[in-house]
PDB file of C-alpha atoms and ligand atoms in Angstrom:
ATOM      1  CA  MET O   1     -18.395  -9.493   5.009  1.00 74.00           C
ATOM      2  CA  SER O   2     -19.835  -6.072   6.126  1.00 86.00           C
ATOM      3  CA  TYR O   3     -17.618  -3.463   7.730  1.00 97.00           C
ATOM      4  CA  GLN O   4     -18.177  -0.368   9.861  1.00 97.00           C
ATOM      5  CA  TYR O   5     -15.175   1.805   9.189  1.00 98.00           C
ATOM      6  CA  ILE O   6     -14.084   0.674   5.623  1.00 98.00           C
ATOM      7  CA  LEU O   7     -16.023   0.055   2.410  1.00 98.00           C
ATOM      8  CA  THR O   8     -15.005  -2.576  -0.148  1.00 98.00           C
ATOM      9  CA  GLU O   9     -15.909  -3.026  -3.752  1.00 97.00           C
ATOM     10  CA  GLU O  10     -14.674  -4.516  -6.970  1.00 97.00           C
ATOM     11  CA  PRO O  11     -14.856  -1.709  -9.488  1.00 94.00           C
ATOM     12  CA  GLN O  12     -13.346  -3.628 -12.349  1.00 94.00           C
ATOM     13  CA  PRO O  13     -12.684  -7.326 -12.889  1.00 95.00           C
ATOM     14  CA  GLY O  14      -9.564  -8.307 -11.019  1.00 97.00           C
ATOM     15  CA  VAL O  15      -9.471  -5.044  -8.818  1.00 98.00           C
ATOM     16  CA  GLY O  16     -10.357  -4.985  -5.088  1.00 98.00           C
ATOM     17  CA  LEU O  17     -10.937  -1.521  -3.769  1.00 98.00           C
ATOM     18  CA  ILE O  18     -10.985  -0.562   0.002  1.00 98.00           C
ATOM     19  CA  ARG O  19     -12.096   2.845   1.068  1.00 98.00           C
ATOM     20  CA  LEU O  20     -11.035   3.951   4.606  1.00 98.00           C
ATOM     21  CA  ASN O  21     -14.304   5.528   5.876  1.00 98.00           C
ATOM     22  CA  ARG O  22     -14.155   7.535   8.974  1.00 98.00           C
ATOM     23  CA  PRO O  23     -14.489  11.046   7.253  1.00 98.00           C
ATOM     24  CA  LYS O  24     -15.295  13.064  10.382  1.00 98.00           C
ATOM     25  CA  ALA O  25     -12.064  11.959  11.887  1.00 98.00           C
ATOM     26  CA  LEU O  26      -9.975  12.448   8.642  1.00 98.00           C
ATOM     27  CA  ASN O  27      -9.928   8.591   8.421  1.00 98.00           C
ATOM     28  CA  ALA O  28      -7.739   8.346  11.721  1.00 98.00           C
ATOM     29  CA  LEU O  29      -6.548   4.840  11.769  1.00 97.00           C
ATOM     30  CA  SER O  30      -8.219   3.343  15.003  1.00 95.00           C
ATOM     31  CA  PRO O  31      -7.556  -0.049  16.209  1.00 93.00           C
ATOM     32  CA  GLU O  32     -11.043  -1.105  14.960  1.00 95.00           C
ATOM     33  CA  LEU O  33     -10.394   0.330  11.432  1.00 97.00           C
ATOM     34  CA  MET O  34      -7.019  -1.274  11.225  1.00 96.00           C
ATOM     35  CA  GLN O  35      -8.616  -4.563  12.345  1.00 95.00           C
ATOM     36  CA  GLU O  36     -11.151  -4.322   9.322  1.00 97.00           C
ATOM     37  CA  LEU O  37      -8.455  -3.268   7.024  1.00 98.00           C
ATOM     38  CA  GLY O  38      -6.429  -6.246   7.753  1.00 97.00           C
ATOM     39  CA  GLN O  39      -9.385  -8.605   7.298  1.00 97.00           C
ATOM     40  CA  ALA O  40     -10.440  -6.892   4.116  1.00 98.00           C
ATOM     41  CA  LEU O  41      -6.873  -7.266   2.661  1.00 98.00           C
ATOM     42  CA  GLU O  42      -6.659 -10.895   3.707  1.00 98.00           C
ATOM     43  CA  GLU O  43     -10.143 -11.521   2.287  1.00 98.00           C
ATOM     44  CA  PHE O  44      -9.045 -10.070  -1.098  1.00 98.00           C
ATOM     45  CA  ASP O  45      -5.585 -11.760  -1.072  1.00 98.00           C
ATOM     46  CA  ARG O  46      -7.494 -15.243  -0.723  1.00 97.00           C
ATOM     47  CA  ASN O  47      -9.635 -14.317  -3.627  1.00 97.00           C
ATOM     48  CA  GLU O  48      -8.146 -15.620  -6.900  1.00 95.00           C
ATOM     49  CA  ASP O  49     -10.197 -13.268  -8.882  1.00 96.00           C
ATOM     50  CA  VAL O  50      -8.736 -10.219  -7.243  1.00 98.00           C
ATOM     51  CA  ARG O  51      -5.335  -9.502  -8.731  1.00 98.00           C
ATOM     52  CA  CYS O  52      -4.539  -6.072  -7.529  1.00 98.00           C
ATOM     53  CA  ILE O  53      -5.892  -4.152  -4.480  1.00 98.00           C
ATOM     54  CA  VAL O  54      -6.406  -0.225  -4.167  1.00 98.00           C
ATOM     55  CA  ILE O  55      -6.664   1.383  -0.788  1.00 98.00           C
ATOM     56  CA  THR O  56      -7.978   4.866  -0.868  1.00 98.00           C
ATOM     57  CA  GLY O  57      -9.677   7.392   1.560  1.00 98.00           C
ATOM     58  CA  ASN O  58     -11.653  10.468   0.403  1.00 98.00           C
ATOM     59  CA  GLU O  59     -10.857  13.785  -1.221  1.00 98.00           C
ATOM     60  CA  ARG O  60      -9.806  15.470   1.982  1.00 98.00           C
ATOM     61  CA  ALA O  61      -8.000  12.684   3.573  1.00 98.00           C
ATOM     62  CA  PHE O  62      -6.239   9.489   2.791  1.00 98.00           C
ATOM     63  CA  ALA O  63      -5.625   9.123   6.471  1.00 98.00           C
ATOM     64  CA  ALA O  64      -4.390  11.765   9.082  1.00 98.00           C
ATOM     65  CA  GLY O  65      -2.510   9.155  11.023  1.00 97.00           C
ATOM     66  CA  ALA O  66      -3.079   6.497  13.725  1.00 96.00           C
ATOM     67  CA  ASP O  67      -5.955   7.604  16.087  1.00 96.00           C
ATOM     68  CA  ILE O  68      -4.428  10.029  18.440  1.00 96.00           C
ATOM     69  CA  LYS O  69      -7.355   9.983  20.743  1.00 95.00           C
ATOM     70  CA  ALA O  70      -7.120   6.151  20.973  1.00 90.00           C
ATOM     71  CA  MET O  71      -3.549   6.382  21.906  1.00 90.00           C
ATOM     72  CA  ALA O  72      -3.338   9.432  24.188  1.00 92.00           C
ATOM     73  CA  THR O  73      -3.379   7.864  27.480  1.00 90.00           C
ATOM     74  CA  ALA O  74      -1.617   4.609  26.409  1.00 88.00           C
ATOM     75  CA  SER O  75       1.328   3.322  28.487  1.00 88.00           C
ATOM     76  CA  THR O  76       4.319   1.429  27.134  1.00 89.00           C
ATOM     77  CA  VAL O  77       2.801  -1.664  28.621  1.00 87.00           C
ATOM     78  CA  ASP O  78      -0.465  -0.989  26.737  1.00 84.00           C
ATOM     79  CA  MET O  79       1.559  -0.490  23.537  1.00 83.00           C
ATOM     80  CA  LEU O  80       3.379  -3.771  24.218  1.00 82.00           C
ATOM     81  CA  VAL O  81       0.437  -5.839  25.316  1.00 79.00           C
ATOM     82  CA  GLU O  82      -2.139  -4.686  22.715  1.00 74.00           C
ATOM     83  CA  ASP O  83      -1.518  -6.493  19.640  1.00 73.00           C
ATOM     84  CA  ILE O  84      -1.135  -3.312  17.615  1.00 77.00           C
ATOM     85  CA  ILE O  85       1.903  -4.406  15.761  1.00 80.00           C
ATOM     86  CA  ALA O  86       0.123  -7.515  14.331  1.00 82.00           C
ATOM     87  CA  ARG O  87      -2.760  -5.520  13.430  1.00 88.00           C
ATOM     88  CA  TRP O  88      -0.789  -3.062  11.437  1.00 93.00           C
ATOM     89  CA  GLU O  89       1.758  -5.687  10.049  1.00 93.00           C
ATOM     90  CA  THR O  90      -1.009  -7.653   8.115  1.00 95.00           C
ATOM     91  CA  ILE O  91      -0.456  -5.491   4.981  1.00 97.00           C
ATOM     92  CA  HIS O  92       3.155  -6.642   4.787  1.00 96.00           C
ATOM     93  CA  HIS O  93       1.973 -10.323   4.434  1.00 96.00           C
ATOM     94  CA  ILE O  94      -0.333  -9.538   1.512  1.00 98.00           C
ATOM     95  CA  LYS O  95       0.930 -11.258  -1.771  1.00 97.00           C
ATOM     96  CA  THR O  96      -1.384  -9.330  -4.147  1.00 98.00           C
ATOM     97  CA  PRO O  97       0.002  -5.990  -5.444  1.00 98.00           C
ATOM     98  CA  ILE O  98      -1.460  -2.961  -3.572  1.00 98.00           C
ATOM     99  CA  ILE O  99      -1.789   0.606  -4.889  1.00 98.00           C
ATOM    100  CA  ALA O 100      -2.556   3.540  -2.583  1.00 98.00           C
ATOM    101  CA  ALA O 101      -4.823   6.179  -4.116  1.00 99.00           C
ATOM    102  CA  VAL O 102      -3.957   9.225  -1.880  1.00 98.00           C
ATOM    103  CA  SER O 103      -5.809  12.675  -1.694  1.00 98.00           C
ATOM    104  CA  GLY O 104      -5.492  15.332   0.905  1.00 98.00           C
ATOM    105  CA  TYR O 105      -3.908  14.341   4.220  1.00 98.00           C
ATOM    106  CA  CYS O 106      -1.588  11.504   4.272  1.00 98.00           C
ATOM    107  CA  LEU O 107       0.120  11.717   7.619  1.00 98.00           C
ATOM    108  CA  GLY O 108       1.869   9.639  10.317  1.00 98.00           C
ATOM    109  CA  GLY O 109       0.547   6.224  10.166  1.00 98.00           C
ATOM    110  CA  GLY O 110      -1.443   7.204   7.019  1.00 98.00           C
ATOM    111  CA  CYS O 111       1.839   7.914   5.261  1.00 98.00           C
ATOM    112  CA  GLU O 112       3.329   4.695   6.577  1.00 98.00           C
ATOM    113  CA  LEU O 113       0.222   2.847   5.435  1.00 98.00           C
ATOM    114  CA  ALA O 114       0.701   4.415   1.894  1.00 98.00           C
ATOM    115  CA  MET O 115       4.440   3.620   1.839  1.00 98.00           C
ATOM    116  CA  SER O 116       3.517   0.005   2.775  1.00 98.00           C
ATOM    117  CA  CYS O 117       1.576  -0.297  -0.511  1.00 98.00           C
ATOM    118  CA  ASP O 118       3.490  -1.191  -3.805  1.00 98.00           C
ATOM    119  CA  MET O 119       2.757   1.952  -5.578  1.00 98.00           C
ATOM    120  CA  ILE O 120       1.183   5.365  -4.782  1.00 98.00           C
ATOM    121  CA  VAL O 121      -1.060   7.411  -7.052  1.00 98.00           C
ATOM    122  CA  ALA O 122      -1.924  10.787  -5.667  1.00 98.00           C
ATOM    123  CA  SER O 123      -4.212  13.738  -6.237  1.00 98.00           C
ATOM    124  CA  GLU O 124      -2.671  17.285  -6.530  1.00 98.00           C
ATOM    125  CA  THR O 125      -3.943  18.113  -3.122  1.00 98.00           C
ATOM    126  CA  ALA O 126      -2.178  15.255  -1.345  1.00 98.00           C
ATOM    127  CA  GLN O 127       0.093  16.181   1.490  1.00 98.00           C
ATOM    128  CA  PHE O 128       2.587  13.609   2.755  1.00 98.00           C
ATOM    129  CA  GLY O 129       3.979  13.959   6.329  1.00 98.00           C
ATOM    130  CA  GLN O 130       5.443  12.423   9.440  1.00 98.00           C
ATOM    131  CA  PRO O 131       4.236  15.001  12.048  1.00 98.00           C
ATOM    132  CA  GLU O 132       4.702  12.602  15.036  1.00 98.00           C
ATOM    133  CA  ILE O 133       7.360  14.940  16.569  1.00 98.00           C
ATOM    134  CA  ASN O 134       4.583  17.433  17.229  1.00 98.00           C
ATOM    135  CA  LEU O 135       3.061  14.888  19.632  1.00 98.00           C
ATOM    136  CA  GLY O 136       6.311  14.033  21.382  1.00 98.00           C
ATOM    137  CA  ILE O 137       6.826  10.842  19.636  1.00 97.00           C
ATOM    138  CA  ILE O 138       8.535   9.466  16.485  1.00 98.00           C
ATOM    139  CA  PRO O 139       7.031   7.363  13.574  1.00 98.00           C
ATOM    140  CA  GLY O 140       6.370   3.828  14.696  1.00 95.00           C
ATOM    141  CA  PHE O 141       5.451   2.021  11.567  1.00 96.00           C
ATOM    142  CA  GLY O 142       8.348   2.657   9.036  1.00 96.00           C
ATOM    143  CA  GLY O 143       8.195   6.442   8.849  1.00 97.00           C
ATOM    144  CA  THR O 144      12.002   6.652   9.542  1.00 98.00           C
ATOM    145  CA  GLN O 145      12.848   3.772   7.395  1.00 97.00           C
ATOM    146  CA  ARG O 146      10.756   3.464   4.290  1.00 97.00           C
ATOM    147  CA  LEU O 147      10.543   7.301   3.880  1.00 98.00           C
ATOM    148  CA  THR O 148      14.327   7.388   4.082  1.00 98.00           C
ATOM    149  CA  HIS O 149      14.761   4.695   1.581  1.00 96.00           C
ATOM    150  CA  ALA O 150      12.238   6.564  -0.824  1.00 97.00           C
ATOM    151  CA  VAL O 151      13.348  10.158  -0.558  1.00 98.00           C
ATOM    152  CA  GLY O 152      16.882   9.990   0.948  1.00 97.00           C
ATOM    153  CA  LYS O 153      18.326  11.089   4.353  1.00 98.00           C
ATOM    154  CA  ALA O 154      18.196  14.842   3.988  1.00 98.00           C
ATOM    155  CA  VAL O 155      14.494  15.180   3.222  1.00 98.00           C
ATOM    156  CA  ALA O 156      13.344  12.283   5.487  1.00 98.00           C
ATOM    157  CA  MET O 157      15.377  13.919   8.352  1.00 98.00           C
ATOM    158  CA  GLU O 158      13.686  17.308   7.844  1.00 98.00           C
ATOM    159  CA  MET O 159      10.311  15.740   7.766  1.00 98.00           C
ATOM    160  CA  VAL O 160      10.676  13.653  10.971  1.00 98.00           C
ATOM    161  CA  LEU O 161      12.437  16.388  12.821  1.00 98.00           C
ATOM    162  CA  THR O 162      10.148  19.348  11.909  1.00 98.00           C
ATOM    163  CA  GLY O 163       7.017  17.756  10.754  1.00 98.00           C
ATOM    164  CA  ARG O 164       7.159  19.408   7.307  1.00 98.00           C
ATOM    165  CA  TYR O 165       4.768  17.968   4.660  1.00 98.00           C
ATOM    166  CA  LEU O 166       5.538  17.236   1.091  1.00 98.00           C
ATOM    167  CA  SER O 167       3.241  18.402  -1.666  1.00 98.00           C
ATOM    168  CA  ALA O 168       2.223  15.751  -4.187  1.00 98.00           C
ATOM    169  CA  ASP O 169       4.526  17.431  -6.757  1.00 98.00           C
ATOM    170  CA  GLU O 170       7.493  17.331  -4.235  1.00 98.00           C
ATOM    171  CA  ALA O 171       6.662  13.717  -3.449  1.00 98.00           C
ATOM    172  CA  LYS O 172       6.584  12.826  -7.166  1.00 98.00           C
ATOM    173  CA  ALA O 173      10.019  14.573  -7.821  1.00 98.00           C
ATOM    174  CA  LEU O 174      11.581  12.670  -4.929  1.00 98.00           C
ATOM    175  CA  GLY O 175      10.255   9.269  -6.035  1.00 97.00           C
ATOM    176  CA  LEU O 176       7.999   8.780  -3.114  1.00 98.00           C
ATOM    177  CA  ILE O 177       4.958   8.376  -5.426  1.00 98.00           C
ATOM    178  CA  ASN O 178       4.183   7.173  -8.971  1.00 98.00           C
ATOM    179  CA  TYR O 179       1.795   9.708 -10.287  1.00 98.00           C
ATOM    180  CA  VAL O 180      -0.102  12.898  -9.613  1.00 98.00           C
ATOM    181  CA  TYR O 181      -3.517  13.546 -11.222  1.00 98.00           C
ATOM    182  CA  PRO O 182      -6.272  16.121 -10.593  1.00 98.00           C
ATOM    183  CA  VAL O 183      -8.445  15.364  -7.714  1.00 98.00           C
ATOM    184  CA  GLU O 184     -11.412  14.514  -9.975  1.00 98.00           C
ATOM    185  CA  THR O 185      -9.486  11.593 -11.677  1.00 98.00           C
ATOM    186  CA  TYR O 186      -6.878  10.320  -9.263  1.00 98.00           C
ATOM    187  CA  LEU O 187      -8.996   7.464  -8.144  1.00 98.00           C
ATOM    188  CA  ASP O 188     -10.087   6.420 -11.575  1.00 98.00           C
ATOM    189  CA  GLN O 189      -6.369   6.582 -12.660  1.00 98.00           C
ATOM    190  CA  ALA O 190      -5.384   4.389  -9.708  1.00 98.00           C
ATOM    191  CA  VAL O 191      -7.987   1.803 -10.504  1.00 98.00           C
ATOM    192  CA  LYS O 192      -6.837   1.926 -14.209  1.00 98.00           C
ATOM    193  CA  LEU O 193      -3.337   1.280 -13.073  1.00 98.00           C
ATOM    194  CA  ALA O 194      -4.523  -1.641 -10.826  1.00 98.00           C
ATOM    195  CA  ALA O 195      -6.512  -3.038 -13.823  1.00 98.00           C
ATOM    196  CA  LYS O 196      -3.219  -3.082 -15.874  1.00 98.00           C
ATOM    197  CA  VAL O 197      -1.452  -5.031 -12.969  1.00 98.00           C
ATOM    198  CA  ALA O 198      -4.459  -7.302 -12.607  1.00 98.00           C
ATOM    199  CA  ALA O 199      -4.296  -8.241 -16.463  1.00 98.00           C
ATOM    200  CA  GLN O 200      -0.645  -9.721 -15.948  1.00 98.00           C
ATOM    201  CA  ALA O 201       0.164 -13.386 -15.189  1.00 98.00           C
ATOM    202  CA  PRO O 202      -0.938 -13.440 -11.518  1.00 97.00           C
ATOM    203  CA  LEU O 203       1.857 -15.672 -10.203  1.00 97.00           C
ATOM    204  CA  ALA O 204       4.559 -13.616 -12.018  1.00 98.00           C
ATOM    205  CA  ALA O 205       2.893 -10.504 -10.638  1.00 98.00           C
ATOM    206  CA  ARG O 206       3.226 -11.863  -7.138  1.00 97.00           C
ATOM    207  CA  PHE O 207       6.718 -12.898  -7.567  1.00 98.00           C
ATOM    208  CA  ALA O 208       7.692  -9.504  -9.046  1.00 98.00           C
ATOM    209  CA  LYS O 209       6.342  -7.686  -5.977  1.00 98.00           C
ATOM    210  CA  GLU O 210       8.103 -10.219  -3.630  1.00 98.00           C
ATOM    211  CA  ALA O 211      11.437  -9.720  -5.549  1.00 98.00           C
ATOM    212  CA  VAL O 212      11.408  -5.968  -5.643  1.00 98.00           C
ATOM    213  CA  ASN O 213      10.507  -5.921  -2.008  1.00 96.00           C
ATOM    214  CA  MET O 214      13.552  -8.100  -1.248  1.00 97.00           C
ATOM    215  CA  ALA O 215      15.746  -5.288  -2.514  1.00 96.00           C
ATOM    216  CA  PHE O 216      14.952  -3.472   0.674  1.00 93.00           C
ATOM    217  CA  GLU O 217      15.789  -6.433   2.938  1.00 93.00           C
ATOM    218  CA  THR O 218      18.998  -7.915   1.697  1.00 95.00           C
ATOM    219  CA  SER O 219      22.337  -7.564   0.057  1.00 96.00           C
ATOM    220  CA  LEU O 220      22.751  -7.361  -3.766  1.00 97.00           C
ATOM    221  CA  SER O 221      24.180 -10.752  -4.116  1.00 97.00           C
ATOM    222  CA  GLN O 222      21.427 -12.463  -1.925  1.00 97.00           C
ATOM    223  CA  GLY O 223      18.749 -10.462  -3.725  1.00 98.00           C
ATOM    224  CA  LEU O 224      19.999 -11.542  -7.096  1.00 98.00           C
ATOM    225  CA  HIS O 225      20.050 -15.107  -5.898  1.00 98.00           C
ATOM    226  CA  PHE O 226      16.462 -14.752  -4.714  1.00 98.00           C
ATOM    227  CA  GLU O 227      15.385 -13.162  -7.961  1.00 98.00           C
ATOM    228  CA  ARG O 228      17.064 -15.962 -10.009  1.00 98.00           C
ATOM    229  CA  ARG O 229      15.267 -18.684  -7.981  1.00 98.00           C
ATOM    230  CA  LEU O 230      11.813 -17.006  -8.559  1.00 98.00           C
ATOM    231  CA  PHE O 231      12.651 -16.522 -12.090  1.00 98.00           C
ATOM    232  CA  GLN O 232      13.558 -20.161 -12.544  1.00 98.00           C
ATOM    233  CA  MET O 233      10.334 -21.250 -10.577  1.00 97.00           C
ATOM    234  CA  LEU O 234       8.128 -19.513 -13.058  1.00 98.00           C
ATOM    235  CA  PHE O 235       9.222 -21.881 -15.843  1.00 98.00           C
ATOM    236  CA  ALA O 236       7.154 -24.539 -13.906  1.00 97.00           C
ATOM    237  CA  THR O 237       3.900 -22.568 -14.485  1.00 98.00           C
ATOM    238  CA  GLU O 238       1.386 -22.942 -17.351  1.00 97.00           C
ATOM    239  CA  ASP O 239       1.321 -19.164 -17.664  1.00 98.00           C
ATOM    240  CA  GLN O 240       4.987 -19.003 -18.723  1.00 98.00           C
ATOM    241  CA  LYS O 241       4.314 -21.569 -21.499  1.00 98.00           C
ATOM    242  CA  GLU O 242       1.185 -19.645 -22.457  1.00 98.00           C
ATOM    243  CA  GLY O 243       2.894 -16.260 -22.366  1.00 98.00           C
ATOM    244  CA  MET O 244       5.873 -17.367 -24.583  1.00 98.00           C
ATOM    245  CA  ALA O 245       3.616 -19.418 -26.946  1.00 98.00           C
ATOM    246  CA  ALA O 246       1.307 -16.433 -27.331  1.00 98.00           C
ATOM    247  CA  PHE O 247       4.254 -14.261 -28.256  1.00 98.00           C
ATOM    248  CA  VAL O 248       5.475 -16.723 -30.839  1.00 98.00           C
ATOM    249  CA  GLU O 249       1.959 -17.097 -32.343  1.00 98.00           C
ATOM    250  CA  LYS O 250       1.333 -13.328 -32.277  1.00 98.00           C
ATOM    251  CA  ARG O 251      -1.654 -13.489 -30.111  1.00 98.00           C
ATOM    252  CA  LYS O 252      -2.820 -12.197 -26.614  1.00 96.00           C
ATOM    253  CA  PRO O 253      -2.071 -14.678 -23.768  1.00 97.00           C
ATOM    254  CA  THR O 254      -4.716 -15.989 -21.714  1.00 97.00           C
ATOM    255  CA  TRP O 255      -3.578 -16.294 -18.001  1.00 97.00           C
ATOM    256  CA  LYS O 256      -4.732 -19.086 -15.659  1.00 95.00           C
ATOM    257  CA  GLY O 257      -2.824 -18.224 -12.597  1.00 94.00           C
ATOM    258  CA  ARG O 258      -1.408 -21.705 -12.667  1.00 95.00           C
TER     259      ARG O 258
HETATM  260  N1  DAK J   1      -6.419  11.057  15.286  1.00 57.11           N
HETATM  261  C1  DAK J   1      -7.655  11.249  15.850  1.00 57.11           C
HETATM  262  N2  DAK J   1      -8.404  12.211  15.321  1.00 57.11           N
HETATM  263  C2  DAK J   1      -8.008  13.006  14.294  1.00 57.11           C
HETATM  264  C3  DAK J   1      -6.737  12.752  13.811  1.00 57.11           C
HETATM  265  C4  DAK J   1      -5.772  11.757  14.295  1.00 57.11           C
HETATM  266  N3  DAK J   1      -4.732  11.422  13.805  1.00 57.11           N
HETATM  267  N4  DAK J   1      -6.478  13.693  12.778  1.00 57.11           N
HETATM  268  C5  DAK J   1      -7.532  14.431  12.757  1.00 57.11           C
HETATM  269  N5  DAK J   1      -8.471  13.874  13.671  1.00 57.11           N
HETATM  270  C6  DAK J   1      -9.878  14.504  14.003  1.00 57.11           C
HETATM  271  C7  DAK J   1      -9.791  15.864  14.768  1.00 57.11           C
HETATM  272  O1  DAK J   1      -9.635  15.605  16.217  1.00 57.11           O
HETATM  273  C8  DAK J   1     -11.096  16.433  14.390  1.00 57.11           C
HETATM  274  O2  DAK J   1     -12.109  15.723  15.203  1.00 57.11           O
HETATM  275  P1  DAK J   1     -13.220  16.642  15.995  1.00 57.11           P
HETATM  276  O3  DAK J   1     -12.517  17.659  16.843  1.00 57.11           O
HETATM  277  O4  DAK J   1     -14.000  17.203  14.824  1.00 57.11           O
HETATM  278  O5  DAK J   1     -13.952  15.541  16.758  1.00 57.11           O
HETATM  279  C9  DAK J   1     -11.301  16.020  12.952  1.00 57.11           C
HETATM  280  O6  DAK J   1     -10.503  14.851  12.825  1.00 57.11           O
HETATM  281  C10 DAK J   1     -11.009  17.067  11.873  1.00 57.11           C
HETATM  282  O7  DAK J   1      -9.613  17.469  12.330  1.00 57.11           O
HETATM  283  P2  DAK J   1      -9.275  19.040  12.464  1.00 57.11           P
HETATM  284  O8  DAK J   1     -10.402  19.847  12.979  1.00 57.11           O
HETATM  285  O9  DAK J   1      -7.961  19.037  13.225  1.00 57.11           O
HETATM  286  O10 DAK J   1      -8.975  19.324  10.875  1.00 57.11           O
HETATM  287  P3  DAK J   1      -8.042  20.567  10.400  1.00 57.11           P
HETATM  288  O11 DAK J   1      -8.412  20.667   8.939  1.00 57.11           O
HETATM  289  O12 DAK J   1      -7.999  21.803  11.360  1.00 57.11           O
HETATM  290  O13 DAK J   1      -6.507  19.872  10.631  1.00 57.11           O
HETATM  291  C11 DAK J   1      -4.901  18.202  10.338  1.00 57.11           C
HETATM  292  C12 DAK J   1      -6.197  18.738   9.726  1.00 57.11           C
HETATM  293  C13 DAK J   1      -4.678  16.822   9.561  1.00 57.11           C
HETATM  294  C14 DAK J   1      -3.703  19.145  10.031  1.00 57.11           C
HETATM  295  C15 DAK J   1      -4.929  17.988  11.807  1.00 57.11           C
HETATM  296  O14 DAK J   1      -6.246  17.336  12.183  1.00 57.11           O
HETATM  297  C16 DAK J   1      -3.831  17.152  12.387  1.00 57.11           C
HETATM  298  O15 DAK J   1      -2.781  17.775  12.577  1.00 57.11           O
HETATM  299  N6  DAK J   1      -4.114  15.977  12.701  1.00 57.11           N
HETATM  300  C17 DAK J   1      -3.117  15.090  13.330  1.00 57.11           C
HETATM  301  C18 DAK J   1      -1.967  14.630  12.422  1.00 57.11           C
HETATM  302  C19 DAK J   1      -0.937  13.743  13.082  1.00 57.11           C
HETATM  303  O16 DAK J   1      -0.407  14.277  14.028  1.00 57.11           O
HETATM  304  N7  DAK J   1      -0.758  12.491  12.661  1.00 57.11           N
HETATM  305  C20 DAK J   1       0.162  11.477  13.233  1.00 57.11           C
HETATM  306  C21 DAK J   1      -0.473  10.840  14.379  1.00 57.11           C
HETATM  307  S1  DAK J   1       0.652   9.668  15.207  1.00 57.11           S
HETATM  308  C22 DAK J   1       2.451   2.008  14.857  1.00 57.11           C
HETATM  309  C23 DAK J   1       1.426   2.255  13.964  1.00 57.11           C
HETATM  310  C24 DAK J   1       1.126   3.504  13.627  1.00 57.11           C
HETATM  311  C25 DAK J   1       1.644   4.616  14.250  1.00 57.11           C
HETATM  312  C26 DAK J   1       2.551   4.396  15.245  1.00 57.11           C
HETATM  313  C27 DAK J   1       2.925   3.098  15.599  1.00 57.11           C
HETATM  314  N8  DAK J   1       2.763   0.703  15.265  1.00 57.11           N
HETATM  315  C28 DAK J   1       2.145  -0.447  14.625  1.00 57.11           C
HETATM  316  C29 DAK J   1       3.723   0.497  16.303  1.00 57.11           C
HETATM  317  C30 DAK J   1       1.324   5.952  13.890  1.00 57.11           C
HETATM  318  C31 DAK J   1       1.172   7.063  14.688  1.00 57.11           C
HETATM  319  C32 DAK J   1       0.566   8.388  14.201  1.00 57.11           C
HETATM  320  O17 DAK J   1       0.177   8.345  13.134  1.00 57.11           O
END
């Protein structure tokens, strides 16, 4: 599949990399780019050899938000009729773990996209923000919800009310992101982390992602019930037998994804 606004590659066995590629517009997330991103995510998700996905931008910008120029004259009806929600929602249906590798601007829809990933690795220059208030709107893709879950009410409220950015170090201290690395190495480090995830038993990794995400959706008792069922289900897999046999025999397991 060839794309116009993104680039895809497999930098290491098991890892699918998607680069947002509208550098002149700071990777503003146009409808066309989001369409391609959704297609690429679905393609990697269907590919059993890809066990972890990395989404990145470039050094200057992960993404400076949804494309303001494409939205500027839109009406409420346009927003309702155009299928933009479905286009953006694709990422939430992807079963494969996803890591965002963020450098530079990570704003508005860009920050919401990064927060929709399962982990975030950042460069020292990364800046996270929800500056929609400066445009006379509010976040529309989780910026008031996922951000609040991650950093707490006080900081989230200040960010969405004033548009203040968080530095990479602040984001790390607040638990929004996993790691901060120099700009020269952040992407390699994200791919390295992805390779670690990709080396795990694939069905267990998918279930682990699903179970952790369920913690944001449900009560503790329902979440525990859900976790227990997934845990029990894994005992029907060949990989569970292999993983435990390998431990007993003091050797490395060979996963089949079955
Ligand atoms: N959209 C379109 N173009 C953008 C852009 C954006 N978000 N951000 C930057 N650009 C373009 C600039 O217009 C400029 O283009 P030219 O003028 O050269 O043609 C080029 O990128 C370089 O930008 P600047 O010249 O502005 O560069 P600076 O270094 O001076 O400033 C900046 C960088 C990031 C501080 C500044 O560009 C900026 O403030 N950008 C806007 C940030 C922003 O407000 N982002 C939030 C947008 S609203 C939803 C899904 C998503 C969303 C909502 C709902 N649903 C599914 C319901 C999301 C909404 C948003 O993200």
